[in-house]
PDB file of C-alpha atoms in Angstrom:
ATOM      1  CA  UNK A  10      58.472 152.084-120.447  1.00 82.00           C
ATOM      2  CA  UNK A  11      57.703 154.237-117.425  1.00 87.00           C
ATOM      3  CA  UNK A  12      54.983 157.040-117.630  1.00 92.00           C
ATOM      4  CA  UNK A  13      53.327 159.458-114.860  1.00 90.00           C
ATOM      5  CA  UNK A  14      49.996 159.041-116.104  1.00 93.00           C
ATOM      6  CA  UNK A  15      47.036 161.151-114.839  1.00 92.00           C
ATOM      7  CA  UNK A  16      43.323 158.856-113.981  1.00 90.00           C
ATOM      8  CA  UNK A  17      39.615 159.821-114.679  1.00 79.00           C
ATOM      9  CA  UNK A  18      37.956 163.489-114.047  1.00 72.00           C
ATOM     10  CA  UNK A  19      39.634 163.464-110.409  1.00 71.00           C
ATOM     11  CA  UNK A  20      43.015 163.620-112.106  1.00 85.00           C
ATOM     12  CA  UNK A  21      44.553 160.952-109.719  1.00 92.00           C
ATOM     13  CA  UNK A  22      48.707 160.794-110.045  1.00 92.00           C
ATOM     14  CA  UNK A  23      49.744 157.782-111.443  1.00 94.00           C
ATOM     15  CA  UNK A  24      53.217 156.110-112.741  1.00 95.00           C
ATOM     16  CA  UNK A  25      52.450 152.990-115.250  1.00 97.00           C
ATOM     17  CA  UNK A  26      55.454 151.013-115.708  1.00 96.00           C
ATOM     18  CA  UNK A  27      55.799 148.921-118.651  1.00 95.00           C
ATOM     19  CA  UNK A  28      58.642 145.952-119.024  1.00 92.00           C
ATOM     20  CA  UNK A  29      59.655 145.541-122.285  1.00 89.00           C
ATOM     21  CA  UNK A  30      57.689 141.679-123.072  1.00 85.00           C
ATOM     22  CA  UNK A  31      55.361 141.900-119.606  1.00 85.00           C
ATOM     23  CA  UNK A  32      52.738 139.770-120.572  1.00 86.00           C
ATOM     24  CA  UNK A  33      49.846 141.310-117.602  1.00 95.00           C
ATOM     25  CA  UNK A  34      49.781 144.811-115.567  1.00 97.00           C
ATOM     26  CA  UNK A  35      49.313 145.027-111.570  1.00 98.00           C
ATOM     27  CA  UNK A  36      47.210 147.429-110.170  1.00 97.00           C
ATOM     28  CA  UNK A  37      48.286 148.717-106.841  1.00 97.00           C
ATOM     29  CA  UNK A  38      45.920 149.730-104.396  1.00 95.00           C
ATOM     30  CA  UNK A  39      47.504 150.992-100.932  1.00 87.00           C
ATOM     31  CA  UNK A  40      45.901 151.692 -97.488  1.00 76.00           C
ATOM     32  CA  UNK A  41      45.604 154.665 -95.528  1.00 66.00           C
ATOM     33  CA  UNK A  42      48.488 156.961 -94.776  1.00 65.00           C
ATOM     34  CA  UNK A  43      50.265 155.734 -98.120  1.00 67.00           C
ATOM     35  CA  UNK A  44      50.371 156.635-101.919  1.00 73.00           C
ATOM     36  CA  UNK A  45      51.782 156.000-105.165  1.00 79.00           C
ATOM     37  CA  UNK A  46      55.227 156.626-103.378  1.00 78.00           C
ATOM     38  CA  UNK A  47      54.531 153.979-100.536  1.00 82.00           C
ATOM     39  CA  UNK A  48      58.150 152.071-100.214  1.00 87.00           C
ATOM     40  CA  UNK A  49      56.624 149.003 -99.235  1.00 89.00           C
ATOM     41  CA  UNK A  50      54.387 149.084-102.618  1.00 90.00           C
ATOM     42  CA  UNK A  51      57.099 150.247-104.558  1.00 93.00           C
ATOM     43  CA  UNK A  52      59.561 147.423-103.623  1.00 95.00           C
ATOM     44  CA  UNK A  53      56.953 144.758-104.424  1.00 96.00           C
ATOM     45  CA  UNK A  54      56.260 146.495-107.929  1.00 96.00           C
ATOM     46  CA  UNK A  55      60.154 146.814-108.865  1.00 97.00           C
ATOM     47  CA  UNK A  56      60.077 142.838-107.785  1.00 97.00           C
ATOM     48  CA  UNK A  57      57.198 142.203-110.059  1.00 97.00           C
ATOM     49  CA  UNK A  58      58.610 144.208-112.869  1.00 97.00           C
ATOM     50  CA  UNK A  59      62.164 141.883-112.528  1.00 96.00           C
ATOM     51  CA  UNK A  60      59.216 139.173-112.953  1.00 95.00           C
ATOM     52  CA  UNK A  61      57.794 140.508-116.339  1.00 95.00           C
ATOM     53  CA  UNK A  62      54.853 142.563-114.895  1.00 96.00           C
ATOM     54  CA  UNK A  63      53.720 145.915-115.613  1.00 97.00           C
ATOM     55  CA  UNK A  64      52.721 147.991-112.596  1.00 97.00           C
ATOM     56  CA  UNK A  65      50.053 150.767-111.862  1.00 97.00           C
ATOM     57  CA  UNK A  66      51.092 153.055-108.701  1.00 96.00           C
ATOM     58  CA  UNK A  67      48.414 155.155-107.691  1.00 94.00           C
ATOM     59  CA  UNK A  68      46.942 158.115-105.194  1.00 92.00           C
ATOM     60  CA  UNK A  69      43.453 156.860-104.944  1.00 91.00           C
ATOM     61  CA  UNK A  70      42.240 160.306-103.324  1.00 89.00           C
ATOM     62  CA  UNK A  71      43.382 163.994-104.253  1.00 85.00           C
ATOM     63  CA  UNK A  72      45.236 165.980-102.233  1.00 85.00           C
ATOM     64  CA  UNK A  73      42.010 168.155-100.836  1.00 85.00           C
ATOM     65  CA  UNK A  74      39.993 164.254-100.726  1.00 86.00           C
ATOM     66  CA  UNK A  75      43.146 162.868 -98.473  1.00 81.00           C
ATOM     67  CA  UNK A  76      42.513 165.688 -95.577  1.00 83.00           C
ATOM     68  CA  UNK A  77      39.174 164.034 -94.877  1.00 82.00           C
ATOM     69  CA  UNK A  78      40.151 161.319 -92.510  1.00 80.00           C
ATOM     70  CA  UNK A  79      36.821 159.675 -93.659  1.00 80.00           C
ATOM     71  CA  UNK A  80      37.611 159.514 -97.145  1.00 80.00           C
ATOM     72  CA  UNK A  81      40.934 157.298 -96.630  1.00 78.00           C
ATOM     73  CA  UNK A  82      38.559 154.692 -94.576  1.00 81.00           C
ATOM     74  CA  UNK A  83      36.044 154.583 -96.941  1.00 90.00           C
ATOM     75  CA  UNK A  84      36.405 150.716 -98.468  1.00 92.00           C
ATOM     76  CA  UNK A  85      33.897 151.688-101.378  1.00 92.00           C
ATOM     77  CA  UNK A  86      35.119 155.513-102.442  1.00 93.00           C
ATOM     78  CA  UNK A  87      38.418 153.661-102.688  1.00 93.00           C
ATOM     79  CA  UNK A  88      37.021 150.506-104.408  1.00 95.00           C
ATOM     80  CA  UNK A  89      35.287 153.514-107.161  1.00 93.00           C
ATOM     81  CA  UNK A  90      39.001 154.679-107.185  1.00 93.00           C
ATOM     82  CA  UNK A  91      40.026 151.231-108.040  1.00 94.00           C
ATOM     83  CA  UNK A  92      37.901 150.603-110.917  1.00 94.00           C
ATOM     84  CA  UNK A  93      38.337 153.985-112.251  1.00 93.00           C
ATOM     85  CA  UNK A  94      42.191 152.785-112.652  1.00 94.00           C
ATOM     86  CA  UNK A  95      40.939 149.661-113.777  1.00 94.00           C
ATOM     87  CA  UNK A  96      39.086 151.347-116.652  1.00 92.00           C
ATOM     88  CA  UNK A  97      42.051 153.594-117.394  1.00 93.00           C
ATOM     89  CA  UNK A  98      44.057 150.649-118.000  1.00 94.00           C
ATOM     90  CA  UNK A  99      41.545 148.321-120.364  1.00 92.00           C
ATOM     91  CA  UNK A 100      41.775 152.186-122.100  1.00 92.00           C
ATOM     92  CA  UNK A 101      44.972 152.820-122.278  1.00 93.00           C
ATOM     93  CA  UNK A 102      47.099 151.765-125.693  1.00 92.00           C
ATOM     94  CA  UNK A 103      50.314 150.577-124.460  1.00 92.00           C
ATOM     95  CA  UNK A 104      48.393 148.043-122.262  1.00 92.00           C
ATOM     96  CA  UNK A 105      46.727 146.698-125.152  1.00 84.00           C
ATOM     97  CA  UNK A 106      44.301 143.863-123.620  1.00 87.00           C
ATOM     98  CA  UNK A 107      47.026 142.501-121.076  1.00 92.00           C
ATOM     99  CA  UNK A 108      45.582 140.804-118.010  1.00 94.00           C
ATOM    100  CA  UNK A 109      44.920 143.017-115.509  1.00 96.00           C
ATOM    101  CA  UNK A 110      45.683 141.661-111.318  1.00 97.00           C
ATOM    102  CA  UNK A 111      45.486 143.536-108.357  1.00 98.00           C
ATOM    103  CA  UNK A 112      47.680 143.856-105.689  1.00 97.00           C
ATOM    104  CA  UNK A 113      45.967 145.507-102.258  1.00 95.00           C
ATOM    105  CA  UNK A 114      47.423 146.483 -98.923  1.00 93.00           C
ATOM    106  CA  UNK A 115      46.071 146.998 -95.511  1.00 89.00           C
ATOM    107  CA  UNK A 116      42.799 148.788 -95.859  1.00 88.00           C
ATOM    108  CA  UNK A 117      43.478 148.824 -99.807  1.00 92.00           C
ATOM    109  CA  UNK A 118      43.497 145.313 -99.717  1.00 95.00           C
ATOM    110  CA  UNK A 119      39.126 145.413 -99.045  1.00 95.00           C
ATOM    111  CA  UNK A 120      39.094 148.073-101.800  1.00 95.00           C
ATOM    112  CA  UNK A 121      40.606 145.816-103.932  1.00 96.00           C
ATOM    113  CA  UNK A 122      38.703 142.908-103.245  1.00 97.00           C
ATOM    114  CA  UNK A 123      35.414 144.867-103.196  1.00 96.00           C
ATOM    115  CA  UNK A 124      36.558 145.872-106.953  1.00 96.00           C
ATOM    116  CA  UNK A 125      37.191 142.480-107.839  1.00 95.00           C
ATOM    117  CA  UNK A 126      34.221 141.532-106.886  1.00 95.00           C
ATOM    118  CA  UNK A 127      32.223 144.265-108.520  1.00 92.00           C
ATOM    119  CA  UNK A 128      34.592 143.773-112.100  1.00 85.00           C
ATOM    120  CA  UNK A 129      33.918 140.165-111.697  1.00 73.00           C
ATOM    121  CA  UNK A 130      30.654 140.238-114.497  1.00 70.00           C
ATOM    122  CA  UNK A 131      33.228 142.209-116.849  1.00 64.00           C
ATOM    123  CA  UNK A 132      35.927 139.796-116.523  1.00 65.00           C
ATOM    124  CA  UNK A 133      38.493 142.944-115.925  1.00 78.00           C
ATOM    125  CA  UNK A 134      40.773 141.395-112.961  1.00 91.00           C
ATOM    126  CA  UNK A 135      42.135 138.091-113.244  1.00 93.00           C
ATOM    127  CA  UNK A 136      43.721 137.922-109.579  1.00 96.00           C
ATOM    128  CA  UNK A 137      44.175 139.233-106.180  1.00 97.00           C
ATOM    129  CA  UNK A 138      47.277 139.826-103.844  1.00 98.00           C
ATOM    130  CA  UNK A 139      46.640 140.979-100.231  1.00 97.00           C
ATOM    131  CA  UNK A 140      49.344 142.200 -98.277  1.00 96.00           C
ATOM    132  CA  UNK A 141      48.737 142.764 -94.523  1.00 94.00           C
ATOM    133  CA  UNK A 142      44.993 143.516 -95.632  1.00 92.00           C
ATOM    134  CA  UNK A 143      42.125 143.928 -93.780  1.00 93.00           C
ATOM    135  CA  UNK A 144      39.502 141.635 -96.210  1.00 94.00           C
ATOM    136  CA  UNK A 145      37.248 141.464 -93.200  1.00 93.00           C
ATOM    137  CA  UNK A 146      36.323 145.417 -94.674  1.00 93.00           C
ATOM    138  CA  UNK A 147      35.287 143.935 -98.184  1.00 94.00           C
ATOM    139  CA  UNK A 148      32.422 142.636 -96.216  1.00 91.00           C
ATOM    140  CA  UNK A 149      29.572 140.966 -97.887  1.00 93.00           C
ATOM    141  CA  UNK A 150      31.375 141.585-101.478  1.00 95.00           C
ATOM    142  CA  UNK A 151      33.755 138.573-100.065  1.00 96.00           C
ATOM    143  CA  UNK A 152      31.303 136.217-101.231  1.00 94.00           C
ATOM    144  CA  UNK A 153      31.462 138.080-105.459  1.00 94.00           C
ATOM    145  CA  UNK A 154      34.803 137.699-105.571  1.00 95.00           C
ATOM    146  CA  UNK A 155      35.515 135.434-108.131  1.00 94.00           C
ATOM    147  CA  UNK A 156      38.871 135.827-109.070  1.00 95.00           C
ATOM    148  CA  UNK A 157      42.034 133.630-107.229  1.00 97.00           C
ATOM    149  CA  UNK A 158      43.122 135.625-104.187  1.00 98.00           C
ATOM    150  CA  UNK A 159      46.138 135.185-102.101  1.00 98.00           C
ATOM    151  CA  UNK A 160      45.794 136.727 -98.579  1.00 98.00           C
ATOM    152  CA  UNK A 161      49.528 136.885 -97.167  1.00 98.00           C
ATOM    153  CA  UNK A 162      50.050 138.133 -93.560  1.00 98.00           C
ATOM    154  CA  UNK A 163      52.801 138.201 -91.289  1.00 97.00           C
ATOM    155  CA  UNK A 164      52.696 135.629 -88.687  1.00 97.00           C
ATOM    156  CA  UNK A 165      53.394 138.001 -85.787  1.00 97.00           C
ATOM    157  CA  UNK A 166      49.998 139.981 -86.800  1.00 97.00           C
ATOM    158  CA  UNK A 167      47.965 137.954 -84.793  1.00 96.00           C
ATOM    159  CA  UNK A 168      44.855 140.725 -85.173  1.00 96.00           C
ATOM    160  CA  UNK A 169      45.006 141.140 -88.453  1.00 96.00           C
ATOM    161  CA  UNK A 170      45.970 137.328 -88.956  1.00 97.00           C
ATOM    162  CA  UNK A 171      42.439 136.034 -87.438  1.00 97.00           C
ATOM    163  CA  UNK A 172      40.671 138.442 -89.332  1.00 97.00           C
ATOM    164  CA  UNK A 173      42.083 137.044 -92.740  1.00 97.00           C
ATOM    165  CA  UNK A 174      41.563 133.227 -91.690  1.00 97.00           C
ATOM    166  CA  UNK A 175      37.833 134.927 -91.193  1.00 97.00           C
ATOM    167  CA  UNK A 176      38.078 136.407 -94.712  1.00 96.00           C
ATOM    168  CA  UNK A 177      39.344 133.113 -95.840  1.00 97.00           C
ATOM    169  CA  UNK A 178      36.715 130.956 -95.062  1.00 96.00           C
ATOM    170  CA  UNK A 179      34.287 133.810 -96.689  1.00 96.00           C
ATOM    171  CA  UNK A 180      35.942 133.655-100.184  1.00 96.00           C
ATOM    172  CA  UNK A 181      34.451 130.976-102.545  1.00 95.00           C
ATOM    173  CA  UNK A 182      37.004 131.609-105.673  1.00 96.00           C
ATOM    174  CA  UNK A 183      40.306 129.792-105.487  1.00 97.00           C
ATOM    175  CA  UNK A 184      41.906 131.090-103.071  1.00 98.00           C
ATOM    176  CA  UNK A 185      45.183 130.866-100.556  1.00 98.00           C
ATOM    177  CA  UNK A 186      46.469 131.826 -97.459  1.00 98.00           C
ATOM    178  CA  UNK A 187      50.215 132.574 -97.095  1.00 98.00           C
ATOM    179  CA  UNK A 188      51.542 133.354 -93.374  1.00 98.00           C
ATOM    180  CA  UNK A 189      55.095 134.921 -93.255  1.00 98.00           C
ATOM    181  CA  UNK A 190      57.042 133.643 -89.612  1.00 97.00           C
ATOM    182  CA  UNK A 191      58.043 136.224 -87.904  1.00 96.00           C
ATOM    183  CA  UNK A 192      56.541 139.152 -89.475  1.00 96.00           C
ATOM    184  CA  UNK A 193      55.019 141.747 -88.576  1.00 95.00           C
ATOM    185  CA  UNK A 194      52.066 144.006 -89.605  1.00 92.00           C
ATOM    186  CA  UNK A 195      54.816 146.007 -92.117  1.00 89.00           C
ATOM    187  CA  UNK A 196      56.887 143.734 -92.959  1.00 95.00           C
ATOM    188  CA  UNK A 197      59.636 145.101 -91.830  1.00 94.00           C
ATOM    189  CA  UNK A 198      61.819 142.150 -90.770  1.00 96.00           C
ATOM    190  CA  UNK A 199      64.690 141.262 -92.997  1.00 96.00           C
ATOM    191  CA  UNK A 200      63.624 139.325 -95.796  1.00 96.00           C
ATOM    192  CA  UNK A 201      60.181 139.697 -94.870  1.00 96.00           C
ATOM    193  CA  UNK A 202      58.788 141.926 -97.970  1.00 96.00           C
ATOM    194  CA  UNK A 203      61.012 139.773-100.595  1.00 97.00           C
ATOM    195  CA  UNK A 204      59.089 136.535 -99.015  1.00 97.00           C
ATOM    196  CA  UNK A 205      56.139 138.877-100.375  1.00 97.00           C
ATOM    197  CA  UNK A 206      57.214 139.948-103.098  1.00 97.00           C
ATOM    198  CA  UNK A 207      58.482 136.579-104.062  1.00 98.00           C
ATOM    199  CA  UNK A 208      55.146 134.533-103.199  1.00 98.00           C
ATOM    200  CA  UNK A 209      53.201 137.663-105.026  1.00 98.00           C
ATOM    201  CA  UNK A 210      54.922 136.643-108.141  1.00 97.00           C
ATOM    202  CA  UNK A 211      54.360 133.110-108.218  1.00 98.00           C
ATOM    203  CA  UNK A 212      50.368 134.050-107.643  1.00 98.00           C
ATOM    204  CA  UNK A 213      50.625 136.247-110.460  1.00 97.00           C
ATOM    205  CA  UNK A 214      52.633 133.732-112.680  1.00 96.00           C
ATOM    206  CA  UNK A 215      50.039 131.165-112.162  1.00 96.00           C
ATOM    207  CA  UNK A 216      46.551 132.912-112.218  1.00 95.00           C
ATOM    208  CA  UNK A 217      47.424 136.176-114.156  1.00 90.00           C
ATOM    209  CA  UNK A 218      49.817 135.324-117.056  1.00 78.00           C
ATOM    210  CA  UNK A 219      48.221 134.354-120.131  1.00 66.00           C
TER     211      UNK A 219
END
């Protein structure tokens, strides 16, 4: 089942994909510059779907919100963004209690993990995915997050690379660090985004599947 759903008052776009027999829902949460259509998102969430997942695509801003260059770097309007979604899905009928994880790239990565970390008391998100991300934004909600988090990064990113092994050491929850050789800060490489896709999968089969 496939559905362009609209979330909360702000009426964010959103497409909610449903595998017949998926057992949990991802939650995507992209960085600046990118949307519900991000490529790069969607071929991780057609991978996860092959793997019995349900995905949420999302715009976390409006149209008018995404002119406002300040809006797209701001880690905790996005994180509200985030758990808006989150709530729409614990809502929503066809999801019906499935385990919710969240997958987060670039500067949606920190908006994820500052979610996680703020849904931790409610027991709403049962893991993490970073792709590329910039945790180092989550900041001081690093140390809330309680549930399992993969960081994965290209090996070539050496920036963004020592600012995850930074993050790293910050988390407290289980937790992993997964460095793709030869990759970039995109991904682009061949084979690169499967290596993603495929170690995003094996997070979620372990810590989100009931």
């Amino acid at each position: 089942m496939e559905q362009d759903v609209r979330i909360a008052s702000a009426g964010l776009a959103g497409r909610l994909s449903l595998p017949p027999g998926s057992g949990a829902v991802v939650l995507f949460a992209h960085g600046s510059r990118s949307g519900r259509d991000s490529p790069r998102n969607r071929h991780v969430a057609a991978a996860l779907r092959k793997a019995g997942f349900g995905t949420l695509l999302f715009d976390m801003l409006t149209p008018e919100e995404a002119q406002d260059r300040a809006n797209v770097f701001d880690t905790h309007l996005l994180a509200e963004r985030v758990l808006l979604a989150t709530q729409f899905l614990c809502d929503h009928p066809d999801v019906d209690g499935r385990p919710i994880g969240y997958f987060g790239a670039a500067s949606g990565a920190a908006a994820a993990l500052v979610a996680a970390a703020r849904a931790a008391e409610h027991h709403h998100v049962h893991a993490v995915v970073s792709r590329g991300g910039r945790p180092d934004l989550a900041e001081v909600w690093l140390d809330g997050v309680a549930a399992p988090t993969l960081l994965i990064v290209g090996g070539d990113d050496h920036a963004v690379l020592e600012l995850n092994r930074q993050a790293f050491e910050a988390l407290h929850c289980v937790k992993a660090l997964d460095i793709v050789p030869g990759a970039g800060h995109l991904f682009e490489e061949p084979g690169a985004l499967d290596a993603v896709a495929e170690s995003a999968a094996a997070w979620f089969a372990t810590h989100l599947t009931p």
